[in-house]
Short mmCIF file of N, CA and C in Angstrom, two decimals:
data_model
loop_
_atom_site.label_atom_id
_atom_site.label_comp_id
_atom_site.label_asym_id
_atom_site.label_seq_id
_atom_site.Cartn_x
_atom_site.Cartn_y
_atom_site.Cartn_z
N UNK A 1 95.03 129.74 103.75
CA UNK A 1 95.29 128.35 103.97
C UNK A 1 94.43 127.89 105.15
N UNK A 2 93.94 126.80 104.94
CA UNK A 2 93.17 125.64 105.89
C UNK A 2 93.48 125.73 107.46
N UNK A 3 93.35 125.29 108.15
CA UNK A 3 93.54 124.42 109.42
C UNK A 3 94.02 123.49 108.97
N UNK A 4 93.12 122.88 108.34
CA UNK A 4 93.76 121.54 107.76
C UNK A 4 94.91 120.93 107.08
N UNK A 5 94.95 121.92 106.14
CA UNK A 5 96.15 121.88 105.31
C UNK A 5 96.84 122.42 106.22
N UNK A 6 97.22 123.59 107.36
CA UNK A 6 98.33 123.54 107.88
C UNK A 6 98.87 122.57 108.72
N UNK A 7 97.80 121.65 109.09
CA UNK A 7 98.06 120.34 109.76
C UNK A 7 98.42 119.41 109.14
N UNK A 8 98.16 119.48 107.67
CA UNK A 8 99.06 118.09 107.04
C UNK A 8 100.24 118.53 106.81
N UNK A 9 100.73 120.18 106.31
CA UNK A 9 102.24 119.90 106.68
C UNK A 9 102.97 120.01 107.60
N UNK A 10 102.48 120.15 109.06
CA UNK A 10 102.36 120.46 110.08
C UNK A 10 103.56 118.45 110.45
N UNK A 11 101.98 117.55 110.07
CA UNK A 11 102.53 116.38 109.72
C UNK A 11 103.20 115.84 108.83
N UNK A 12 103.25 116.36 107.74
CA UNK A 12 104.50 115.34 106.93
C UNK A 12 105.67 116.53 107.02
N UNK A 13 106.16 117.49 107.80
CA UNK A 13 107.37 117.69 108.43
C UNK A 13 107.92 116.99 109.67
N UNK A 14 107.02 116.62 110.45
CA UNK A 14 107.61 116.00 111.10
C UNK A 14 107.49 114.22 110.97
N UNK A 15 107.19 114.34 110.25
CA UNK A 15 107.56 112.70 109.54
C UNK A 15 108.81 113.22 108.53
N UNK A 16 108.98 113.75 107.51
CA UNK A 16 110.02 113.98 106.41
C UNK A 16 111.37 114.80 107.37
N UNK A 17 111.41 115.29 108.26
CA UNK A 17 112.82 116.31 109.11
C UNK A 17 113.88 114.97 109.77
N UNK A 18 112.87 114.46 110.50
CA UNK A 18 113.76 113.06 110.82
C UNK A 18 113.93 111.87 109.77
N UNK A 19 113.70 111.70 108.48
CA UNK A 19 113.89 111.08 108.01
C UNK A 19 115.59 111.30 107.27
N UNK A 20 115.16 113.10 106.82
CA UNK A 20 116.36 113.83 106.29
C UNK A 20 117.68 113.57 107.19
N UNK A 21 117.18 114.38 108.39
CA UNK A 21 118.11 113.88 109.43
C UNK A 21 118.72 112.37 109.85
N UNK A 22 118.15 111.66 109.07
CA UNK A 22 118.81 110.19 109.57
C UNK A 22 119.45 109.85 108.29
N UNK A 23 119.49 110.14 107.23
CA UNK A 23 119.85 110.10 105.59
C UNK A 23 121.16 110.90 105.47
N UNK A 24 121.39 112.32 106.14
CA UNK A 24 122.25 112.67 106.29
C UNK A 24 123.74 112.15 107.66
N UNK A 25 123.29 111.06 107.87
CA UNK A 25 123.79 110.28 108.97
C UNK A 25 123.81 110.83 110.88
N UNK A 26 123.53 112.11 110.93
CA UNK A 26 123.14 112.42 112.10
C UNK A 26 121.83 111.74 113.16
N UNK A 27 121.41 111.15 113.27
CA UNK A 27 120.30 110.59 113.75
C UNK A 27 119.83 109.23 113.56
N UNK A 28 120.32 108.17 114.29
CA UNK A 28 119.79 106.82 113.86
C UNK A 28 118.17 106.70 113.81
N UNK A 29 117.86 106.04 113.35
CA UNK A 29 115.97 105.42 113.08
C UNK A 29 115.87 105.01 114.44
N UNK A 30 116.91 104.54 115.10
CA UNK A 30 115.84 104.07 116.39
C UNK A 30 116.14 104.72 117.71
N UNK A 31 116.55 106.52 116.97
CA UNK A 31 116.54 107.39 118.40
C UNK A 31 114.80 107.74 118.63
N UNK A 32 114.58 107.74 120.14
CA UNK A 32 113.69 108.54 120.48
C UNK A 32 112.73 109.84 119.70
N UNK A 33 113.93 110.88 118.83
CA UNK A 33 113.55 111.86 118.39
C UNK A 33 113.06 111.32 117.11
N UNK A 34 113.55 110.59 116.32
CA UNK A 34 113.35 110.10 115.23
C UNK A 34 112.15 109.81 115.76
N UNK A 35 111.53 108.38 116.19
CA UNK A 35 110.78 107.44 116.39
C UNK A 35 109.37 108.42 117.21
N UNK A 36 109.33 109.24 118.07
CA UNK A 36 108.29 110.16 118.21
C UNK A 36 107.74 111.30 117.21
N UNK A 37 108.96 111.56 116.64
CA UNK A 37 108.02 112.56 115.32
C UNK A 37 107.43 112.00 114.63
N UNK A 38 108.25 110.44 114.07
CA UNK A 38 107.29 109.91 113.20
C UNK A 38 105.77 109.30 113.30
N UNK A 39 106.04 109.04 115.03
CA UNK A 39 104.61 108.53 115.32
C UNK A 39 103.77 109.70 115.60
N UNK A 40 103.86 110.96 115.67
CA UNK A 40 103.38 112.33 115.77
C UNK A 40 102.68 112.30 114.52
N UNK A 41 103.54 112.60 113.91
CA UNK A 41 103.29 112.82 112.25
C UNK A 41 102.44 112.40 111.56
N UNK A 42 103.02 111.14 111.37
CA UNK A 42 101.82 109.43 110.93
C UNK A 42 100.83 109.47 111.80
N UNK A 43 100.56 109.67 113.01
CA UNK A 43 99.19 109.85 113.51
C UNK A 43 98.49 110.93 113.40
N UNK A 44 99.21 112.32 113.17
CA UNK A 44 98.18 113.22 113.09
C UNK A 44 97.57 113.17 111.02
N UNK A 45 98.35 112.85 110.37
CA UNK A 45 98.48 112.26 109.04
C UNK A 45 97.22 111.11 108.55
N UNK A 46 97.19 110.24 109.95
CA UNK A 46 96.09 109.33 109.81
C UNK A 46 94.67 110.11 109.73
N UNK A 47 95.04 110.59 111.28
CA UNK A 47 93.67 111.37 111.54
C UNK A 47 93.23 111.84 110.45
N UNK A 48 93.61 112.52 110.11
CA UNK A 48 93.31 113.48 108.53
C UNK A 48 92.84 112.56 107.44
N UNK A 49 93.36 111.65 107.66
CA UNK A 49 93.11 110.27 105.97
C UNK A 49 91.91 110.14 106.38
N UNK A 50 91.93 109.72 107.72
CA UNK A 50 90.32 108.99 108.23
C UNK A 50 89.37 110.19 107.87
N UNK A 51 89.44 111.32 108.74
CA UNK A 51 88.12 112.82 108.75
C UNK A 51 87.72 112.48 106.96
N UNK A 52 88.60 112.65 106.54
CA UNK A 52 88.78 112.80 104.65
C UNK A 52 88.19 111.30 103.93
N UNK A 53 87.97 110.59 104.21
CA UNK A 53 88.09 109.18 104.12
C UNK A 53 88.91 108.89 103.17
N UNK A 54 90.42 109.30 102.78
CA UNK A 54 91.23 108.90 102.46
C UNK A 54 91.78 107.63 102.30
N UNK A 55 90.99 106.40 102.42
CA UNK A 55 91.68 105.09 102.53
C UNK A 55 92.88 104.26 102.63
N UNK A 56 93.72 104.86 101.15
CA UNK A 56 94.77 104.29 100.99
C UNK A 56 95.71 105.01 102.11
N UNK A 57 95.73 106.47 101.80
CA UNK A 57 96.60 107.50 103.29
C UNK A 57 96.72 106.74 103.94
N UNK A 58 95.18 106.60 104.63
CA UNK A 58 95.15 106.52 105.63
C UNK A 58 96.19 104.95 106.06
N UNK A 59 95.67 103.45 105.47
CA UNK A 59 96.31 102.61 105.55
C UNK A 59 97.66 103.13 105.87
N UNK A 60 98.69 103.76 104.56
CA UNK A 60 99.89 104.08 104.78
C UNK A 60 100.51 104.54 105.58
N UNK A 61 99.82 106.10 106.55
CA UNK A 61 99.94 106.11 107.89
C UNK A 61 99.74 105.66 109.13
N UNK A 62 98.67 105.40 108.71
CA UNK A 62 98.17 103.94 110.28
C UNK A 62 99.21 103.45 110.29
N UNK A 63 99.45 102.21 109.28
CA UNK A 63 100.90 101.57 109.34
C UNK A 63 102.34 102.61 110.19
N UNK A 64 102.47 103.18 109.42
CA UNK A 64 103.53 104.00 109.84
C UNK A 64 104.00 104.33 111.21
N UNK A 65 102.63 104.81 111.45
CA UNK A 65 102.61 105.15 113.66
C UNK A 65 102.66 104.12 113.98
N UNK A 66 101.97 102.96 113.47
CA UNK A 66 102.01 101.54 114.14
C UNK A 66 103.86 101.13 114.36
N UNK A 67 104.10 101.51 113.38
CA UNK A 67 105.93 100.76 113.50
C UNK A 67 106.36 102.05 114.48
N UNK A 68 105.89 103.14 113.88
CA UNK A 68 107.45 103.59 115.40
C UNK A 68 106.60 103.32 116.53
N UNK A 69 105.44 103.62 116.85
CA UNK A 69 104.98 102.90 118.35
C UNK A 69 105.76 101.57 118.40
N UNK A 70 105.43 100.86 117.74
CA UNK A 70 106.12 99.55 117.93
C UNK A 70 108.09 99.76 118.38
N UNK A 71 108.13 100.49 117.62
CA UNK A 71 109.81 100.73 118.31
C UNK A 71 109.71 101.49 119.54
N UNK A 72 109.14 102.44 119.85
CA UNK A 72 108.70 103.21 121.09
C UNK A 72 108.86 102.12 122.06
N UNK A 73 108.10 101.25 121.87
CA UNK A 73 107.52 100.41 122.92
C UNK A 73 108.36 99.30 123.30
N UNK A 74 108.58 98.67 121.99
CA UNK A 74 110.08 97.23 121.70
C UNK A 74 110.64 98.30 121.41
N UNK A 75 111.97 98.90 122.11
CA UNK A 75 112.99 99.13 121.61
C UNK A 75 114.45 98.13 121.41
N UNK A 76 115.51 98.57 120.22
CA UNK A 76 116.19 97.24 120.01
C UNK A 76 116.92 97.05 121.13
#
């Protein structure tokens, strides 16, 4: 296995663990832990769309880090 590929699931675990975790009701969306993995995740996720020129990914994760930064930053 890759570098690479261990870095994309590297990233979509820690985008998909807190999602589980908030689905199973332990973890709201706008804890800290939630809201940093996902921007972890989705950014290292981007990176990868971009190296790859992945386009659409990439859009989908850009977006993605963009909102939990955005909660990071505005929190409610």
């Amino acid at each position: 296995m890759s570098l690479a590929e261990l870095l994309q699931i590297a990233g979509a675990l820690a985008v998909l663990v807190p999602f589980v975790w908030s689905q199973v009701g332990t973890l709201p969306t706008a804890a800290p832990a939630y809201l940093w993995l996902n921007l972890g995740g989705s950014a290292l996720l981007a990176a990868l769309a971009l190296h790859d020129e992945q386009w659409g990914f990439l859009l989908l994760e850009g977006s993605w880090a963009l909102v939990a930064a955005r909660g990071i930053v505005l929190p409610r």
